Coordinates of N, CA and C in Angstrom, one line a residue:
Chain A
M1 N -24.8 -1.2 11.4 CA -23.6 -0.7 10.5 C -22.5 -1.5 10.4
F2 N -22.1 -2.1 11.6 CA -20.8 -2.7 11.7 C -21.1 -4.2 11.8
N3 N -22.3 -4.6 11.2 CA -22.5 -6.1 11.3 C -22.2 -6.5 9.9
Y4 N -21.3 -7.7 9.8 CA -20.9 -8.0 8.3 C -21.3 -9.4 8.2
S5 N -21.9 -10.1 9.2 CA -22.1 -11.5 9.2 C -23.0 -11.9 8.0
H6 N -23.8 -11.1 7.4 CA -24.6 -11.6 6.3 C -23.9 -11.6 5.1
L7 N -22.6 -11.1 4.9 CA -21.8 -11.1 4.0 C -20.9 -12.3 3.6
T8 N -20.8 -12.8 2.5 CA -19.7 -14.0 2.3 C -18.3 -13.6 2.4
G9 N -17.4 -14.4 2.5 CA -16.1 -14.0 2.5 C -15.6 -13.1 1.4
A10 N -16.1 -13.4 0.2 CA -15.7 -12.6 -1.0 C -16.3 -11.2 -1.1
Q11 N -17.7 -11.2 -0.5 CA -18.3 -9.9 -0.6 C -17.5 -9.0 0.4
L12 N -17.2 -9.7 1.8 CA -16.4 -9.0 2.8 C -15.0 -8.5 2.2
A13 N -14.4 -9.2 1.4 CA -13.1 -8.8 1.0 C -13.4 -7.6 -0.1
D14 N -14.3 -7.7 -0.9 CA -14.6 -6.6 -1.8 C -14.9 -5.3 -1.0
R15 N -15.7 -5.4 0.0 CA -16.1 -4.2 0.6 C -15.0 -3.6 1.4
F16 N -14.1 -4.4 1.9 CA -12.9 -3.9 2.6 C -12.0 -3.2 1.8
V17 N -11.8 -3.7 0.5 CA -10.9 -3.1 -0.3 C -11.5 -1.6 -0.7
G18 N -12.8 -1.8 -1.1 CA -13.6 -0.5 -1.4 C -13.4 0.6 -0.2
R19 N -13.6 0.1 0.9 CA -13.4 1.1 2.1 C -11.9 1.5 2.2
S20 N -10.9 0.7 2.0 CA -9.7 1.0 2.0 C -9.2 2.2 1.1
C21 N -9.9 1.9 -0.1 CA -9.8 3.1 -1.1 C -10.4 4.3 -0.7
G22 N -11.5 4.4 -0.2 CA -11.9 5.5 0.4 C -11.3 6.3 1.5
S23 N -10.9 5.3 2.3 CA -9.9 5.9 3.3 C -8.5 6.4 2.7
M24 N -8.1 5.7 1.7 CA -6.9 6.3 1.1 C -7.2 7.8 0.6
F25 N -8.3 7.9 0.1 CA -8.8 9.2 -0.6 C -8.6 10.2 0.6
M26 N -9.3 9.8 1.8 CA -9.3 10.8 3.0 C -7.9 11.1 3.4
L27 N -7.0 10.1 3.3 CA -5.7 10.2 3.8 C -4.9 11.2 2.9
A28 N -5.2 11.0 1.6 CA -4.5 12.0 0.7 C -5.0 13.3 0.9
L29 N -6.2 13.6 1.2 CA -6.7 14.9 1.6 C -5.8 15.4 2.8
A30 N -5.8 14.5 3.7 CA -5.0 15.1 4.9 C -3.6 15.4 4.7
Y31 N -3.0 14.6 3.8 CA -1.6 14.9 3.4 C -1.6 16.2 2.6
S32 N -2.7 16.4 1.9 CA -2.7 17.6 1.0 C -2.8 18.8 1.8
L33 N -3.6 18.7 2.9 CA -3.7 20.0 3.9 C -2.4 20.5 4.4
D34 N -1.5 19.4 4.6 CA -0.2 19.8 5.1 C 0.6 20.6 4.3
V35 N 0.5 20.3 2.7 CA 1.2 21.1 1.7 C 0.6 22.5 1.7
V36 N -0.8 22.4 1.6 CA -1.7 23.6 1.4 C -1.2 24.7 2.8
G37 N -1.3 24.0 3.9 CA -0.8 24.8 5.2 C 0.4 25.4 5.0
Y38 N 1.5 24.7 4.4 CA 2.7 25.2 4.1 C 2.6 26.6 3.1
A39 N 1.8 26.3 2.0 CA 1.8 27.3 0.9 C 1.1 28.6 1.6
T40 N 0.0 28.4 2.3 CA -0.8 29.4 2.7 C -0.2 30.1 4.1
G41 N 0.5 29.4 4.8 CA 1.0 29.9 6.0 C 0.0 29.6 7.2
Q42 N -1.2 29.0 6.9 CA -2.3 28.7 8.0 C -1.9 27.2 8.3
T43 N -2.2 27.2 9.7 CA -1.9 25.7 10.2 C -3.1 25.2 11.2
G44 N -3.6 26.3 12.0 CA -4.5 25.9 13.1 C -6.0 25.2 12.6
F45 N -6.5 26.1 11.6 CA -7.7 25.5 11.1 C -7.4 24.1 10.2
L46 N -6.4 24.1 9.5 CA -6.2 22.9 8.7 C -5.7 21.6 9.7
D47 N -5.2 21.9 10.6 CA -4.8 20.8 11.7 C -6.2 20.3 12.2
T48 N -7.1 21.1 12.5 CA -8.4 20.7 13.0 C -9.0 19.7 12.0
I49 N -9.0 20.1 10.7 CA -9.6 19.3 9.7 C -8.8 18.2 9.5
R50 N -7.7 18.0 9.5 CA -6.8 16.9 9.5 C -7.2 16.0 10.7
V51 N -7.3 16.4 11.8 CA -7.6 15.4 12.9 C -9.0 14.9 12.7
A52 N -9.8 15.7 12.2 CA -11.3 15.2 11.8 C -11.3 14.3 10.8
L53 N -10.4 14.5 9.7 CA -10.3 13.5 8.7 C -9.7 12.0 9.2
S54 N -8.7 12.1 10.1 CA -8.1 11.0 10.6 C -9.1 10.2 11.5
I55 N -10.0 10.8 12.2 CA -11.0 10.1 13.1 C -12.0 9.4 12.2
I56 N -12.5 10.0 11.0 CA -13.4 9.5 10.2 C -12.7 8.2 9.6
L57 N -11.4 8.5 9.3 CA -10.9 7.2 8.6 C -10.7 6.1 9.4
V58 N -10.4 6.2 10.6 CA -10.3 5.3 11.6 C -11.8 4.6 11.8
I59 N -12.8 5.3 11.9 CA -14.3 4.9 12.0 C -14.6 4.1 10.9
N60 N -14.1 4.8 9.7 CA -14.6 4.0 8.4 C -13.7 2.6 8.2
L61 N -12.6 2.5 8.7 CA -11.8 1.4 8.4 C -11.8 0.2 9.4
L62 N -11.6 0.7 10.6 CA -11.4 -0.3 11.6 C -12.2 -1.4 11.8
P63 N -13.7 -1.1 11.9 CA -14.7 -2.3 11.9 C -14.6 -3.3 11.0
I64 N -14.5 -2.9 9.6 CA -14.5 -3.9 8.5 C -13.0 -4.5 8.5
Y65 N -12.2 -3.8 8.9 CA -10.8 -4.4 8.9 C -10.9 -5.7 9.9
A66 N -11.3 -5.4 11.3 CA -11.4 -6.6 12.0 C -12.1 -7.5 11.6
A67 N -13.3 -7.2 11.0 CA -14.4 -8.3 10.5 C -13.6 -9.1 9.4
Y68 N -12.9 -8.6 8.6 CA -12.2 -9.1 7.4 C -11.1 -10.1 8.2
I69 N -10.3 -9.5 8.9 CA -9.3 -10.5 9.5 C -10.0 -11.6 10.2
S70 N -10.7 -11.3 11.1 CA -11.3 -12.5 12.0 C -11.9 -13.5 10.9
R71 N -12.7 -13.1 9.8 CA -13.3 -13.9 9.0 C -12.1 -14.9 8.2
R72 N -11.1 -14.2 7.9 CA -9.9 -14.8 7.3 C -9.5 -16.0 8.1
R73 N -9.3 -15.7 9.4 CA -8.7 -16.8 10.3 C -9.6 -17.7 10.7
A74 N -11.0 -17.5 10.7 CA -12.0 -18.3 11.1 C -12.1 -19.3 9.7
T75 N -12.2 -18.9 8.5 CA -12.6 -19.7 7.4 C -11.4 -20.1 6.7
N76 N -10.2 -19.4 6.8 CA -9.2 -19.7 5.8 C -9.3 -19.5 4.5
C77 N -10.3 -18.4 4.1 CA -10.8 -18.4 2.8 C -9.8 -17.5 1.9
S78 N -9.7 -17.7 0.9 CA -8.7 -17.0 -0.2 C -9.7 -16.3 -1.0
T79 N -9.3 -14.8 -0.8 CA -10.4 -13.8 -1.6 C -9.4 -12.9 -2.5
E80 N -8.2 -13.3 -2.8 CA -7.6 -12.3 -3.5 C -7.6 -12.4 -5.1
D81 N -8.4 -13.2 -5.5 CA -8.8 -13.4 -7.0 C -9.8 -12.6 -7.6
G82 N -10.5 -12.0 -7.0 CA -11.8 -11.4 -7.3 C -11.6 -10.1 -8.3
Y83 N -12.5 -9.8 -8.9 CA -12.6 -8.6 -9.8 C -12.3 -7.2 -9.1
I84 N -12.7 -7.1 -8.0 CA -12.4 -5.9 -7.2 C -11.0 -5.9 -6.7
V85 N -10.4 -7.0 -6.2 CA -8.9 -6.9 -5.9 C -8.1 -6.7 -7.3
G86 N -8.7 -7.4 -8.2 CA -7.9 -7.3 -9.5 C -7.9 -5.9 -9.9
M87 N -8.9 -5.1 -9.8 CA -8.9 -3.6 -10.1 C -7.9 -2.9 -9.3
F88 N -8.0 -3.2 -7.8 CA -7.2 -2.6 -7.0 C -5.8 -2.6 -7.2
K89 N -5.3 -3.8 -7.8 CA -4.0 -4.1 -8.1 C -3.8 -3.3 -9.4
K90 N -4.6 -3.0 -10.2 CA -4.4 -2.2 -11.5 C -4.1 -0.8 -10.9
A91 N -5.0 -0.5 -10.1 CA -4.9 0.9 -9.5 C -3.6 1.2 -8.8
V92 N -2.8 0.3 -8.1 CA -1.7 0.4 -7.5 C -0.5 0.7 -8.4
V93 N -0.6 -0.1 -9.6 CA 0.3 0.2 -10.7 C 0.1 1.5 -11.3
H94 N -1.0 2.0 -11.5 CA -1.1 3.3 -12.1 C -0.5 4.3 -11.0
A95 N -0.9 4.3 -9.7 CA -0.3 5.1 -8.7 C 1.1 5.3 -8.5
F96 N 1.8 3.7 -8.6 CA 3.1 3.8 -8.6 C 3.8 4.2 -9.7
T97 N 3.4 4.2 -10.8 CA 3.9 4.8 -12.0 C 3.9 6.0 -12.1
L98 N 2.7 6.8 -11.8 CA 2.8 8.2 -11.6 C 3.7 8.8 -10.7
N99 N 3.7 8.2 -9.4 CA 4.6 8.5 -8.3 C 6.1 8.5 -8.9
F100 N 6.4 7.4 -9.6 CA 7.9 7.4 -10.0 C 8.2 8.5 -11.1
I101 N 7.2 8.7 -11.9 CA 7.4 9.8 -12.9 C 7.7 11.1 -12.3
V102 N 6.7 11.4 -11.3 CA 6.7 12.6 -10.5 C 8.1 12.8 -9.8
M103 N 8.6 11.9 -9.2 CA 9.8 11.7 -8.2 C 11.0 12.2 -9.4
I104 N 11.0 11.5 -10.5 CA 12.1 11.8 -11.5 C 12.1 13.1 -11.8
F105 N 10.8 13.8 -12.1 CA 10.8 15.1 -12.6 C 11.0 16.0 -11.4
L106 N 10.7 15.7 -10.2 CA 11.0 16.7 -9.1 C 12.6 16.5 -8.8
E107 N 13.1 15.5 -9.0 CA 14.8 15.3 -8.8 C 15.3 16.2 -9.8
A108 N 14.8 16.3 -10.9 CA 15.6 17.2 -11.9 C 15.3 18.6 -11.6
V109 N 14.0 18.9 -11.3 CA 13.5 20.3 -11.2 C 14.2 20.9 -9.7
T110 N 14.4 20.2 -8.6 CA 14.8 20.7 -7.4 C 16.2 20.9 -7.5
E111 N 16.9 20.6 -8.6 CA 18.4 20.9 -8.6 C 18.5 22.4 -8.7
I112 N 17.5 23.1 -9.5 CA 17.4 24.4 -10.0 C 16.5 25.2 -9.0
Y113 N 15.2 24.7 -9.2 CA 14.1 25.5 -8.4 C 13.8 24.7 -7.1
L114 N 12.7 25.4 -6.5 CA 12.1 24.8 -5.3 C 13.1 24.3 -4.2
T115 N 14.3 24.8 -4.1 CA 15.4 24.4 -3.2 C 15.3 24.7 -1.8
D116 N 14.3 25.6 -1.4 CA 14.1 25.9 -0.1 C 12.9 25.3 0.6
I117 N 12.1 24.4 -0.1 CA 11.0 23.7 0.4 C 11.3 22.6 1.2
P118 N 11.0 22.4 2.5 CA 11.4 21.4 3.4 C 11.0 20.0 2.8
T119 N 11.9 19.1 3.0 CA 11.6 17.7 2.5 C 10.2 17.1 3.1
K120 N 10.0 17.2 4.2 CA 8.7 17.0 4.8 C 7.5 17.2 3.7
I121 N 7.4 18.5 3.3 CA 6.4 18.9 2.3 C 6.4 18.2 0.9
F122 N 7.8 18.0 0.5 CA 7.8 17.1 -0.7 C 7.2 15.6 -0.4
L123 N 7.7 15.1 0.7 CA 7.0 13.8 1.0 C 5.6 13.6 1.2
N124 N 5.1 14.6 1.8 CA 3.5 14.6 2.1 C 3.0 14.9 0.8
G125 N 3.6 15.8 0.0 CA 2.9 16.1 -1.5 C 2.9 14.8 -2.4
L126 N 4.1 14.0 -2.3 CA 4.1 12.8 -2.9 C 3.2 11.8 -2.7
L127 N 2.9 11.7 -1.2 CA 2.2 10.7 -0.6 C 0.6 11.1 -0.9
A128 N 0.3 12.3 -1.0 CA -1.0 12.7 -1.2 C -1.4 12.5 -2.8
L129 N -0.4 12.7 -3.6 CA -0.5 12.3 -5.1 C -0.7 11.0 -5.4
T130 N 0.1 10.1 -4.7 CA 0.1 8.7 -4.8 C -1.2 8.1 -4.3
L131 N -1.7 8.5 -3.1 CA -2.9 7.9 -2.7 C -4.1 8.5 -3.4
L132 N -4.1 9.8 -3.8 CA -5.2 10.3 -4.6 C -5.3 9.5 -6.0
T133 N -4.2 9.2 -6.6 CA -4.2 8.5 -7.8 C -4.7 7.1 -7.6
L134 N -4.2 6.5 -6.7 CA -4.8 5.1 -6.4 C -6.2 5.0 -6.1
S135 N -6.6 6.0 -5.2 CA -8.1 5.9 -5.0 C -9.0 6.2 -6.2
I136 N -8.5 7.4 -7.0 CA -9.3 7.8 -7.9 C -9.2 6.8 -9.1
S137 N -8.1 6.1 -9.5 CA -8.1 5.0 -10.4 C -8.9 3.9 -10.2
F138 N -9.0 3.5 -8.9 CA -9.7 2.3 -8.5 C -11.1 2.8 -8.7
F139 N -11.8 3.9 -8.2 CA -13.0 4.2 -8.5 C -13.4 4.3 -10.0
I140 N -12.6 4.8 -10.7 CA -12.9 4.9 -12.2 C -12.9 3.4 -12.7
L141 N -11.9 2.6 -12.2 CA -12.0 1.2 -13.0 C -13.3 0.4 -12.4
T142 N -13.7 0.7 -11.4 CA -14.9 -0.3 -10.7 C -16.4 0.7 -11.0
R143 N -16.2 1.9 -11.7 CA -17.3 2.7 -11.7 C -18.5 1.9 -12.2
D144 N -18.3 1.3 -13.5 CA -19.5 0.7 -14.2 C -19.4 -0.7 -14.3
S145 N -18.8 -1.3 -13.1 CA -18.7 -2.8 -13.3 C -20.0 -3.6 -12.9
D146 N -20.8 -3.0 -12.3 CA -22.0 -3.8 -12.0 C -22.9 -3.7 -13.2
D147 N -22.7 -5.0 -13.9 CA -23.5 -5.2 -15.1 C -24.8 -5.5 -15.0
E148 N -25.4 -5.7 -16.1 CA -26.9 -6.1 -16.0 C -27.2 -7.3 -15.0
E149 N -28.4 -7.2 -14.6 CA -28.8 -8.1 -13.4 C -28.7 -9.6 -14.2
D150 N -28.4 -10.5 -13.3 CA -28.4 -11.9 -13.8 C -29.8 -12.4 -14.4
D151 N -29.5 -13.2 -15.3 CA -30.8 -13.9 -15.8 C -30.5 -15.2 -16.4
L152 N -31.5 -15.9 -16.7 CA -31.4 -17.4 -17.0 C -32.3 -17.5 -18.1
D153 N -32.6 -16.4 -19.0 CA -33.3 -16.5 -20.3 C -32.2 -16.7 -21.2
L154 N -31.9 -17.7 -21.4 CA -30.7 -18.0 -22.3 C -30.9 -18.8 -23.7
G155 N -32.1 -18.4 -24.1 CA -32.4 -19.1 -25.4 C -31.6 -18.7 -26.5
E156 N -30.8 -17.4 -26.5 CA -29.9 -17.2 -27.6 C -28.5 -17.6 -27.6
D157 N -28.2 -18.1 -26.4 CA -26.6 -18.5 -26.2 C -26.0 -19.1 -27.2
A158 N -24.8 -18.9 -27.5 CA -24.0 -19.6 -28.4 C -22.9 -20.6 -27.6
Chain B
M1 N -17.5 -9.5 -25.7 CA -16.5 -10.5 -25.2 C -15.0 -10.2 -25.2
S2 N -14.3 -10.4 -24.3 CA -12.9 -10.0 -24.5 C -12.1 -10.5 -25.5
Q3 N -11.0 -9.6 -25.9 CA -10.3 -10.2 -26.8 C -9.2 -11.1 -26.3
E4 N -9.1 -11.2 -25.2 CA -8.0 -12.1 -24.7 C -8.5 -13.5 -24.3
L5 N -9.8 -13.7 -23.8 CA -10.2 -15.1 -23.6 C -11.7 -15.2 -23.7
D6 N -12.1 -16.1 -24.4 CA -13.6 -16.5 -24.7 C -13.8 -17.3 -23.7
N7 N -15.3 -17.3 -23.1 CA -15.7 -18.1 -22.3 C -17.2 -18.6 -22.6
R8 N -17.6 -19.9 -21.8 CA -19.0 -20.5 -22.1 C -19.6 -20.6 -20.8
I9 N -19.3 -19.8 -19.9 CA -19.8 -19.9 -18.5 C -21.4 -19.8 -18.6
R10 N -22.0 -18.8 -19.3 CA -23.1 -18.5 -19.4 C -24.1 -19.8 -19.9
V11 N -23.4 -20.5 -20.9 CA -24.0 -21.7 -21.3 C -24.2 -22.8 -20.3
F12 N -23.1 -23.0 -19.7 CA -22.9 -24.0 -18.7 C -23.9 -23.6 -17.4
R13 N -23.8 -22.3 -17.2 CA -25.0 -21.8 -16.0 C -26.3 -22.1 -16.5
A14 N -26.8 -22.0 -17.8 CA -28.1 -22.3 -18.3 C -28.2 -23.7 -18.1
E15 N -27.4 -24.6 -18.5 CA -27.5 -26.0 -18.6 C -27.9 -26.5 -17.1
H16 N -27.1 -25.9 -16.2 CA -27.1 -26.4 -14.6 C -28.3 -25.5 -14.0
R17 N -28.8 -24.6 -14.6 CA -30.0 -23.9 -14.0 C -29.4 -23.0 -12.9
M18 N -28.3 -22.4 -13.1 CA -27.6 -21.7 -12.0 C -27.6 -20.1 -12.2
S19 N -27.8 -19.4 -11.3 CA -27.9 -17.8 -11.5 C -26.2 -17.5 -11.2
Q20 N -25.9 -16.3 -11.4 CA -24.5 -15.8 -11.2 C -24.3 -15.9 -9.8
S21 N -25.1 -15.7 -9.0 CA -25.1 -15.5 -7.5 C -24.7 -17.0 -7.1
D22 N -25.6 -18.2 -7.5 CA -25.3 -19.5 -7.2 C -23.9 -19.9 -7.5
L23 N -23.4 -19.6 -8.8 CA -22.1 -19.9 -9.0 C -21.1 -19.2 -8.2
A24 N -21.4 -18.0 -8.0 CA -20.2 -17.2 -7.3 C -20.3 -17.8 -5.7
D25 N -21.4 -18.1 -5.3 CA -21.2 -18.8 -3.9 C -20.5 -20.0 -4.0
A26 N -20.8 -20.8 -4.9 CA -20.3 -22.2 -5.1 C -18.7 -22.4 -5.2
I27 N -18.3 -21.1 -5.8 CA -16.7 -21.2 -5.9 C -16.0 -20.2 -5.1
G28 N -16.8 -19.3 -4.2 CA -16.2 -18.5 -3.3 C -15.7 -17.1 -3.9
V29 N -16.5 -16.5 -4.8 CA -16.2 -15.2 -5.2 C -17.7 -14.6 -5.3
T30 N -17.5 -13.3 -5.6 CA -18.7 -12.5 -5.8 C -19.5 -12.3 -7.1
R31 N -20.6 -12.1 -7.1 CA -21.5 -12.1 -8.4 C -20.8 -11.1 -9.4
K32 N -20.3 -10.2 -8.8 CA -19.7 -9.2 -9.8 C -18.5 -9.8 -10.4
T33 N -17.7 -10.7 -9.8 CA -16.6 -11.3 -10.4 C -17.0 -12.1 -11.5
I34 N -18.1 -12.9 -11.2 CA -18.7 -13.7 -12.4 C -19.3 -13.0 -13.4
S35 N -19.9 -12.0 -13.2 CA -20.7 -11.2 -14.2 C -19.4 -10.6 -15.3
T36 N -18.4 -10.2 -14.5 CA -17.3 -9.5 -15.3 C -16.5 -10.4 -16.0
I37 N -16.4 -11.8 -15.5 CA -15.9 -12.7 -16.3 C -16.6 -13.0 -17.8
E38 N -17.9 -13.3 -17.3 CA -18.8 -13.6 -18.5 C -18.7 -12.5 -19.4
V39 N -18.8 -11.4 -19.3 CA -18.9 -10.4 -20.3 C -17.3 -10.1 -20.9
G40 N -16.3 -10.8 -20.4 CA -15.1 -10.6 -21.0 C -14.5 -9.4 -20.4
K41 N -14.9 -8.6 -19.4 CA -14.3 -7.5 -18.9 C -13.0 -8.0 -18.1
F42 N -13.2 -9.0 -17.3 CA -12.2 -9.4 -16.2 C -11.5 -11.0 -16.7
V43 N -10.4 -11.0 -16.8 CA -9.7 -12.3 -17.1 C -9.5 -12.9 -15.9
P44 N -10.1 -14.1 -15.6 CA -10.0 -14.8 -14.2 C -8.6 -15.4 -14.0
S45 N -8.1 -15.6 -12.7 CA -6.9 -16.3 -12.4 C -7.1 -17.7 -12.8
T46 N -6.0 -18.3 -12.8 CA -6.2 -19.7 -13.1 C -6.8 -20.7 -12.0
V47 N -6.9 -20.1 -10.8 CA -7.5 -20.6 -9.6 C -9.0 -20.7 -9.9
I48 N -9.5 -19.5 -10.2 CA -10.9 -19.2 -10.3 C -11.4 -20.1 -11.6
A49 N -10.5 -20.1 -12.7 CA -11.0 -20.9 -13.9 C -11.0 -22.3 -13.5
L50 N -10.1 -23.0 -12.7 CA -10.1 -24.3 -12.5 C -11.3 -24.5 -11.5
K51 N -11.7 -23.6 -10.7 CA -12.6 -23.8 -9.7 C -14.1 -23.8 -10.5
I52 N -14.2 -23.0 -11.6 CA -15.5 -22.9 -12.3 C -15.5 -24.3 -13.1
A53 N -14.5 -24.7 -13.7 CA -14.3 -26.0 -14.4 C -14.7 -27.1 -13.7
R54 N -14.3 -27.2 -12.4 CA -14.3 -28.3 -11.3 C -15.7 -28.4 -11.0
H55 N -16.4 -27.1 -10.7 CA -17.7 -27.2 -10.3 C -18.8 -27.7 -11.4
F56 N -18.4 -27.6 -12.6 CA -19.2 -28.0 -13.9 C -19.0 -29.3 -14.2
G57 N -17.8 -29.8 -13.7 CA -17.3 -31.2 -14.0 C -16.7 -31.3 -15.4
V58 N -16.1 -30.3 -15.8 CA -15.6 -30.5 -17.3 C -14.1 -30.0 -17.3
P59 N -13.3 -30.3 -18.3 CA -12.1 -29.7 -18.3 C -12.1 -28.2 -18.5
V60 N -11.1 -27.5 -18.1 CA -11.2 -26.0 -18.2 C -11.3 -25.4 -19.7
E61 N -10.7 -26.3 -20.6 CA -10.8 -25.8 -22.0 C -12.0 -25.7 -22.5
Q62 N -13.0 -26.5 -22.0 CA -14.4 -26.5 -22.6 C -15.2 -25.3 -22.1
I63 N -14.6 -24.5 -21.2 CA -15.2 -23.3 -20.7 C -14.4 -22.1 -21.2
F64 N -13.2 -22.2 -21.1 CA -12.4 -21.1 -21.7 C -11.6 -21.3 -22.8
S65 N -11.5 -20.5 -23.7 CA -10.6 -20.7 -25.0 C -10.0 -19.5 -25.3
L66 N -8.9 -19.4 -26.0 CA -8.3 -18.3 -26.6 C -9.3 -18.2 -28.0
P67 N -9.3 -16.7 -28.3 CA -10.3 -16.5 -29.4 C -9.4 -17.0 -30.7
D68 N -10.1 -17.5 -31.7 CA -9.5 -17.6 -33.0 C -8.7 -16.5 -33.6
A69 N -7.5 -17.0 -34.2 CA -6.5 -16.0 -34.8 C -7.4 -15.1 -35.9
A70 N -8.1 -15.8 -36.6 CA -8.8 -15.3 -37.7 C -10.0 -14.3 -37.3
E71 N -10.5 -14.3 -36.1 CA -11.5 -13.4 -35.7 C -10.9 -11.8 -35.6

């Protein structure tokens, strides 16, 4: 499961980015639980779920992160130009844009409403929204990127 | 094909009897990157475009071109 030696540098980078987005999704859920806990008044059960999510996140990301970093140091390969990384950058732009719009909206709304909600809840909610947008955008952008299998029957090429 | 950039990678691959995976390995990207460039879904960086051109031993304009304005 944690052996990545059969992957090329570019494949490893793509897989690392995919895993990172999966981890961001889990992190978004963890932040959401904080907001849900505040809204419902329950904390004990939600805290347990949050700890479990954090452990899964570390197990999911740490091995491939270590492999990716050591491969980069060993081969000095540049892997920032690929399709997956490009889609990740697009997803970051989507997430940042939405985050910014929501912040401006909240800045206006909190002048009148929601004045007694703690800052921590606002921040966790915003973080959850940003990470959720990023990860979902990434999965949508890369959803049908695996095109038809390669072929060399190219009689009709122009 | 993309509205932004036409390419003839498939033609050059056929001439050199290369699969997408062969080309991807040769220039240090994934097969997905090559396939999405070929179908015009992804516009490659200058570095990737130059690597592909260098691999086939031709100027980059022979592989990548802007679509004609009339099209």
